[in-house]
Tab-separated table of C-alpha atoms and ligand atoms in Angstrom:
chain	number	residue	atom	x	y	z
A	1	MET	CA	0.000	0.000	0.000
A	2	ILE	CA	0.960	3.620	-0.459
A	3	LEU	CA	2.363	4.168	3.062
A	4	GLU	CA	4.713	1.192	2.695
A	5	GLU	CA	5.753	2.534	-0.686
A	6	ILE	CA	6.573	5.905	0.895
A	7	SER	CA	8.646	4.125	3.536
A	8	MET	CA	10.551	2.115	0.870
A	9	LEU	CA	11.185	5.162	-1.346
A	10	LEU	CA	12.415	7.142	1.665
A	11	GLN	CA	14.863	4.358	2.493
A	12	LYS	CA	16.171	4.574	-1.076
A	13	GLY	CA	16.488	8.347	-0.777
A	14	LYS	CA	14.052	9.043	-3.632
A	15	ALA	CA	13.101	12.530	-2.456
A	16	LYS	CA	11.023	13.628	-5.456
A	17	GLU	CA	9.058	10.377	-5.514
A	18	VAL	CA	8.436	10.610	-1.757
A	19	LYS	CA	7.081	14.124	-2.260
A	20	ILE	CA	4.700	12.968	-4.997
A	21	LEU	CA	3.470	9.927	-3.056
A	22	VAL	CA	2.921	11.922	0.144
A	23	GLN	CA	0.744	14.306	-1.870
A	24	ASN	CA	-1.079	11.321	-3.452
A	25	ALA	CA	-1.707	9.805	-0.021
A	26	LEU	CA	-3.164	13.102	1.226
A	27	ASP	CA	-5.344	13.310	-1.899
A	28	GLN	CA	-6.554	9.755	-1.242
A	29	GLY	CA	-7.700	10.828	2.214
A	30	PHE	CA	-4.962	9.345	4.402
A	31	GLU	CA	-4.510	11.287	7.637
A	32	ALA	CA	-1.332	13.354	7.831
A	33	LYS	CA	-0.420	11.620	11.111
A	34	SER	CA	-0.638	8.146	9.491
A	35	ILE	CA	1.490	9.256	6.539
A	36	LEU	CA	4.012	10.642	9.001
A	37	ASN	CA	4.140	7.623	11.324
A	38	GLU	CA	3.556	4.684	8.971
A	39	GLY	CA	5.325	6.166	5.936
A	40	LEU	CA	8.075	8.654	6.740
A	41	ILE	CA	9.069	7.799	10.327
A	42	SER	CA	8.806	4.050	9.744
A	43	GLY	CA	11.204	4.373	6.771
A	44	MET	CA	13.605	6.433	8.849
A	45	LEU	CA	13.536	3.834	11.646
A	46	VAL	CA	14.638	1.141	9.183
A	47	ILE	CA	17.485	3.374	7.990
A	48	GLY	CA	18.493	4.047	11.613
A	49	GLN	CA	18.590	0.309	12.323
A	50	LYS	CA	20.662	-0.395	9.202
A	51	PHE	CA	23.002	2.484	10.072
A	52	ARG	CA	23.569	0.949	13.522
A	53	ASN	CA	24.317	-2.430	11.929
A	54	ASN	CA	26.715	-0.911	9.383
A	55	GLU	CA	24.458	-2.014	6.528
A	56	VAL	CA	24.171	1.584	5.270
A	57	PHE	CA	26.496	4.543	5.787
A	58	VAL	CA	26.318	8.342	6.171
A	59	PRO	CA	25.621	9.116	2.452
A	60	GLU	CA	22.591	6.772	2.393
A	61	VAL	CA	21.342	8.235	5.665
A	62	LEU	CA	21.739	11.751	4.274
A	63	VAL	CA	19.694	11.069	1.145
A	64	ALA	CA	17.023	9.368	3.259
A	65	ALA	CA	16.972	12.399	5.558
A	66	ARG	CA	16.583	14.662	2.529
A	67	ALA	CA	13.654	12.543	1.315
A	68	MET	CA	12.124	12.768	4.808
A	69	ASN	CA	12.367	16.562	4.745
A	70	PHE	CA	10.789	16.690	1.242
A	71	GLY	CA	7.876	14.613	2.540
A	72	LEU	CA	7.550	16.721	5.685
A	73	GLU	CA	7.246	19.889	3.629
A	74	ILE	CA	4.183	18.468	1.859
A	75	LEU	CA	2.682	17.383	5.184
A	76	ARG	CA	3.379	20.724	6.867
A	77	PRO	CA	0.049	22.456	5.998
A	78	ALA	CA	-1.907	19.408	7.137
A	79	LEU	CA	0.022	19.124	10.412
A	80	VAL	CA	-0.025	22.822	11.186
A	81	LEU	CA	-3.281	24.618	11.906
A	82	GLN	CA	-3.220	27.807	9.928
A	83	GLY	CA	-4.625	31.265	10.556
A	84	ASN	CA	-4.546	30.964	14.355
A	85	LYS	CA	-3.704	34.014	16.407
A	86	SER	CA	-0.373	33.282	18.091
A	87	LYS	CA	-0.747	31.841	21.587
A	88	GLY	CA	2.875	32.555	22.444
A	89	LYS	CA	6.392	32.365	21.163
A	90	ALA	CA	8.906	29.513	21.160
A	91	LEU	CA	12.574	29.433	20.245
A	92	ILE	CA	13.882	26.108	18.964
A	93	CYS	CA	17.271	24.700	17.973
A	94	THR	CA	19.482	21.663	17.880
A	95	VAL	CA	22.368	22.250	20.272
A	96	GLN	CA	26.006	22.941	19.479
A	97	GLY	CA	27.935	20.087	17.847
A	98	ASP	CA	24.763	18.392	16.624
A	99	LEU	CA	23.535	18.515	13.016
A	100	HIS	CA	20.412	16.327	13.338
A	101	ASP	CA	17.358	18.393	12.470
A	102	ILE	CA	14.555	16.057	11.414
A	103	GLY	CA	13.166	15.574	14.931
A	104	LYS	CA	13.608	19.278	15.679
A	105	ASN	CA	11.722	20.173	12.485
A	106	LEU	CA	8.891	17.840	13.475
A	107	VAL	CA	8.675	19.314	16.961
A	108	LYS	CA	8.624	22.770	15.383
A	109	MET	CA	5.755	21.820	13.070
A	110	MET	CA	3.670	20.288	15.846
A	111	ILE	CA	4.219	23.302	18.110
A	112	GLU	CA	3.191	25.604	15.250
A	113	GLY	CA	0.139	23.407	14.967
A	114	LYS	CA	-0.860	24.568	18.471
A	115	GLY	CA	-0.908	28.174	17.238
A	116	ILE	CA	2.444	29.047	18.786
A	117	GLU	CA	4.898	31.151	16.790
A	118	VAL	CA	8.240	29.357	16.441
A	119	ILE	CA	11.618	30.958	15.778
A	120	ASP	CA	14.036	28.341	14.486
A	121	LEU	CA	17.758	28.831	15.126
A	122	GLY	CA	18.599	25.708	13.111
A	123	VAL	CA	21.311	23.251	14.121
A	124	ASP	CA	24.635	23.556	15.962
A	125	ALA	CA	23.379	26.446	18.104
A	126	SER	CA	25.904	27.846	20.577
A	127	PRO	CA	24.953	29.186	24.033
A	128	GLU	CA	25.774	32.691	22.775
A	129	THR	CA	23.443	32.313	19.766
A	130	VAL	CA	20.637	31.207	22.077
A	131	GLU	CA	21.353	34.058	24.507
A	132	GLU	CA	21.225	36.660	21.701
A	133	ALA	CA	17.993	35.195	20.310
A	134	ILE	CA	16.325	35.264	23.742
A	135	ILE	CA	17.250	38.937	24.146
A	136	GLU	CA	16.020	39.738	20.617
A	137	HIS	CA	12.816	37.682	20.440
A	138	LYS	CA	11.750	37.342	24.108
A	139	PRO	CA	10.237	33.853	23.684
A	140	ASP	CA	8.007	32.209	26.297
A	141	ILE	CA	9.736	28.862	25.870
A	142	LEU	CA	13.074	27.546	24.685
A	143	CYS	CA	13.124	24.107	23.017
A	144	LEU	CA	16.449	22.286	22.866
A	145	SER	CA	16.965	19.150	20.788
A	146	ALA	CA	19.966	16.782	20.939
A	147	LEU	CA	20.397	13.433	19.172
A	148	LEU	CA	23.873	12.425	20.260
A	149	THR	CA	25.066	11.208	23.640
A	150	THR	CA	28.050	13.498	23.041
A	151	THR	CA	25.888	16.619	22.562
A	152	MET	CA	23.101	16.087	25.089
A	153	MET	CA	25.316	17.711	27.755
A	154	ASN	CA	25.350	20.875	25.626
A	155	GLN	CA	21.731	21.359	26.680
A	156	LYS	CA	23.047	21.760	30.231
A	157	VAL	CA	25.782	24.100	28.974
A	158	ILE	CA	23.093	26.344	27.455
A	159	ILE	CA	20.986	26.302	30.636
A	160	LYS	CA	24.052	27.188	32.763
A	161	HIS	CA	25.000	29.943	30.323
A	162	LEU	CA	21.519	31.477	30.601
A	163	GLU	CA	21.746	31.269	34.409
A	164	ASN	CA	25.082	33.101	34.331
A	165	LYS	CA	23.627	35.793	32.079
A	166	GLY	CA	20.591	36.269	34.338
A	167	LEU	CA	18.202	35.085	31.612
A	168	ARG	CA	17.230	31.644	32.952
A	169	ASN	CA	14.021	32.806	34.606
A	170	ASP	CA	12.861	34.656	31.481
A	171	VAL	CA	11.987	31.410	29.640
A	172	LYS	CA	10.642	27.951	30.338
A	173	ILE	CA	12.980	25.322	28.924
A	174	MET	CA	11.910	22.029	27.317
A	175	VAL	CA	14.455	19.443	26.195
A	176	GLY	CA	14.148	16.372	24.005
A	177	GLY	CA	15.866	14.004	21.610
A	178	ALA	CA	16.381	10.266	21.282
A	179	PRO	CA	19.076	9.742	23.973
A	180	LEU	CA	17.260	11.807	26.630
A	181	THR	CA	15.219	10.786	29.639
A	182	GLU	CA	12.964	12.619	32.053
A	183	LYS	CA	15.583	12.017	34.762
A	184	PHE	CA	18.326	13.612	32.666
A	185	ALA	CA	16.104	16.619	31.939
A	186	LYS	CA	15.582	17.155	35.695
A	187	GLU	CA	19.291	16.740	36.418
A	188	ILE	CA	20.288	19.469	33.956
A	189	GLY	CA	17.692	21.906	35.288
A	190	ALA	CA	15.188	21.880	32.396
A	191	ASP	CA	11.529	22.664	33.127
A	192	ALA	CA	10.165	19.866	30.954
A	193	TYR	CA	11.016	16.847	28.829
A	194	ALA	CA	9.065	15.390	25.921
A	195	PRO	CA	9.753	12.020	24.299
A	196	ASP	CA	8.122	12.876	20.964
A	197	ALA	CA	6.883	15.766	18.873
A	198	ALA	CA	3.186	15.414	19.723
A	199	THR	CA	3.879	15.402	23.473
A	200	ALA	CA	6.282	18.306	22.992
A	201	SER	CA	3.521	20.414	21.445
A	202	ASP	CA	1.103	19.610	24.304
A	203	ILE	CA	3.743	20.499	26.880
A	204	ALA	CA	4.713	23.686	25.022
A	205	LEU	CA	1.148	24.925	25.257
A	206	LYS	CA	0.878	23.988	28.944
A	207	LEU	CA	4.156	25.771	29.706
A	208	ILE	CA	2.925	28.899	27.924
A	209	GLU	CA	-0.474	28.805	29.617
A	210	GLY	CA	1.195	28.253	32.992
A	211	LYS	CA	-0.638	24.948	33.461
A	212	LEU	CA	2.518	22.877	33.911
A	213	TYR	CA	4.075	23.469	37.298
A	214	VAL	CA	7.705	22.540	37.718
B	1	B1M	CO1	23.114	10.385	12.986
B	1	B1M	N1	23.219	9.331	14.624
B	1	B1M	N2	25.014	10.779	13.113
B	1	B1M	N3	22.898	11.237	11.251
B	1	B1M	N4	21.423	9.572	12.873
B	1	B1M	C1	21.957	8.766	15.145
B	1	B1M	C2	21.320	9.746	16.120
B	1	B1M	C3	22.440	7.417	15.817
B	1	B1M	C4	21.541	6.940	16.967
B	1	B1M	C5	22.615	6.350	14.719
B	1	B1M	C6	23.087	5.022	15.227
B	1	B1M	O1	24.223	4.848	15.581
B	1	B1M	N5	22.192	4.092	15.278
B	1	B1M	C7	23.876	7.819	16.284
B	1	B1M	C8	23.978	8.424	17.683
B	1	B1M	C9	24.615	7.475	18.674
B	1	B1M	C10	24.764	8.111	20.002
B	1	B1M	O2	25.019	9.261	20.192
B	1	B1M	N6	24.582	7.283	21.003
B	1	B1M	C11	24.282	8.803	15.201
B	1	B1M	C12	25.619	9.140	14.881
B	1	B1M	C13	26.690	8.386	15.615
B	1	B1M	C14	25.948	10.118	13.924
B	1	B1M	C15	27.343	10.600	13.497
B	1	B1M	C16	28.349	10.799	14.651
B	1	B1M	C17	27.830	9.568	12.450
B	1	B1M	C18	29.221	9.795	11.908
B	1	B1M	O3	29.517	10.816	11.365
B	1	B1M	N7	30.037	8.817	12.151
B	1	B1M	C19	27.039	11.933	12.778
B	1	B1M	C20	27.042	13.126	13.727
B	1	B1M	C21	26.886	14.444	13.008
B	1	B1M	C22	26.611	15.586	13.982
B	1	B1M	O4	25.477	15.811	14.340
B	1	B1M	N8	27.647	16.280	14.406
B	1	B1M	C23	25.659	11.663	12.295
B	1	B1M	C24	25.147	12.216	11.135
B	1	B1M	C25	23.877	11.978	10.644
B	1	B1M	C26	23.382	12.495	9.293
B	1	B1M	C27	23.882	13.914	8.962
B	1	B1M	C28	23.871	11.544	8.242
B	1	B1M	C29	21.823	12.361	9.462
B	1	B1M	C30	21.134	13.634	9.972
B	1	B1M	C31	20.436	14.393	8.869
B	1	B1M	C32	19.508	15.449	9.406
B	1	B1M	O5	19.020	15.405	10.530
B	1	B1M	N9	19.256	16.413	8.559
B	1	B1M	C33	21.730	11.310	10.570
B	1	B1M	C34	20.543	10.587	10.866
B	1	B1M	C35	19.372	10.817	9.921
B	1	B1M	C36	20.439	9.697	11.963
B	1	B1M	C37	19.311	8.691	12.312
B	1	B1M	C38	19.449	7.539	11.345
B	1	B1M	C39	17.895	9.198	12.270
B	1	B1M	C40	17.618	10.435	13.138
B	1	B1M	C41	16.243	10.942	12.812
B	1	B1M	O6	16.100	11.889	12.075
B	1	B1M	N10	15.211	10.238	13.320
B	1	B1M	C42	19.682	8.299	13.809
B	1	B1M	C43	19.277	6.885	14.176
B	1	B1M	C44	17.917	6.857	14.841
B	1	B1M	O7	17.521	7.767	15.521
B	1	B1M	N11	17.237	5.787	14.658
B	1	B1M	C45	21.064	8.767	13.930
B	1	B1M	C46	13.811	10.551	13.006
B	1	B1M	C47	13.317	11.666	13.948
B	1	B1M	C48	11.832	11.901	13.655
B	1	B1M	O8	13.447	11.210	15.263
B	1	B1M	O9	15.299	12.876	15.788
B	1	B1M	O10	14.675	11.064	17.472
B	1	B1M	P1	14.260	12.000	16.405
B	1	B1M	O11	13.183	13.006	17.011
B	1	B1M	C49	12.060	12.537	17.722
B	1	B1M	C50	12.275	12.474	19.254
B	1	B1M	O12	13.621	12.261	19.620
B	1	B1M	C51	11.707	13.771	19.734
B	1	B1M	O13	10.657	14.050	18.821
B	1	B1M	C52	11.004	13.609	17.518
B	1	B1M	C53	9.754	13.128	16.792
B	1	B1M	O14	8.878	12.415	17.574
B	1	B1M	N12	12.521	14.970	19.822
B	1	B1M	C54	12.161	15.946	20.708
B	1	B1M	C55	13.589	15.398	19.128
B	1	B1M	N13	13.956	16.610	19.533
B	1	B1M	C56	13.096	16.984	20.496
B	1	B1M	C57	12.995	18.168	21.250
B	1	B1M	C58	11.960	18.262	22.181
B	1	B1M	C59	11.065	17.209	22.378
B	1	B1M	C60	11.142	16.047	21.640
B	1	B1M	O15	11.768	19.325	22.965
B	1	B1M	C61	12.548	20.464	22.770
């Protein structure tokens, strides 16, 4: 079926074909969430497994990631509610040393879907970049993503940096990413942790509305 086909094409890095099939699936009435989970994410999970087993290498992963991003762009309007008055402002980035942005992009989309404006600092964001953006944009929440065990500690570095600059209490901080746990989030002084993009968007809204007490 079409979702399996999307998953297979993503694994082969066929970005243009993924884009077309994602659009076809939407036209056929498949829900955006199913296309995301059973098509795109399921294909990426296979690639991740093969990468771990040395069956595929960085170039294959890169083309698969590109195909994933092509598919996500088509899904964006369906995942994001449009025309909502902004309920607040979030700043998002992947932390310094880390170039993984697919999960961060998904979290961004889902948070936008809650009617929250999102400023995206991209990947490899230094504490200084985050500090400057907080001063410039005055966000309600800061969302930090990390995918590597070697970069997850850079979330703590950012939090410490904001403490030193007297900015820590100006924003609520949510952290996430595959190697993280709730326990780790508490240890580094974050206000919240989310295991996936949907939960992240729920928590973002609660943090903004002051309904999540930490
Ligand atoms: Co990388 N990589 N990678 N990689 N890569 C992983 C993460 C790895 C687990 C693969 C493996 O070994 N099995 C491994 C990390 C091991 C570890 O640290 N323990 C790894 C490695 C080692 C590396 C390199 C070091 C490889 C090398 O060069 N030798 C290198 C590092 C580069 C760097 O960052 N400095 C590297 C490079 C790359 C590519 C560039 C090739 C590519 C990234 C392309 C891109 O992002 N544009 C890549 C990819 C694609 C992966 C895998 C295969 C897939 C990641 C992904 O996009 N998943 C990954 C293996 C895997 O995870 N299975 C792997 C799909 C995405 C939807 O999930 O990002 O987890 P995820 O996001 C989820 C949740 O985590 C959560 O919500 C998202 C959606 O539900 N979430 C948040 C994420 N951020 C959040 C923030 C929140 C809340 C929730 O609040 C703020």
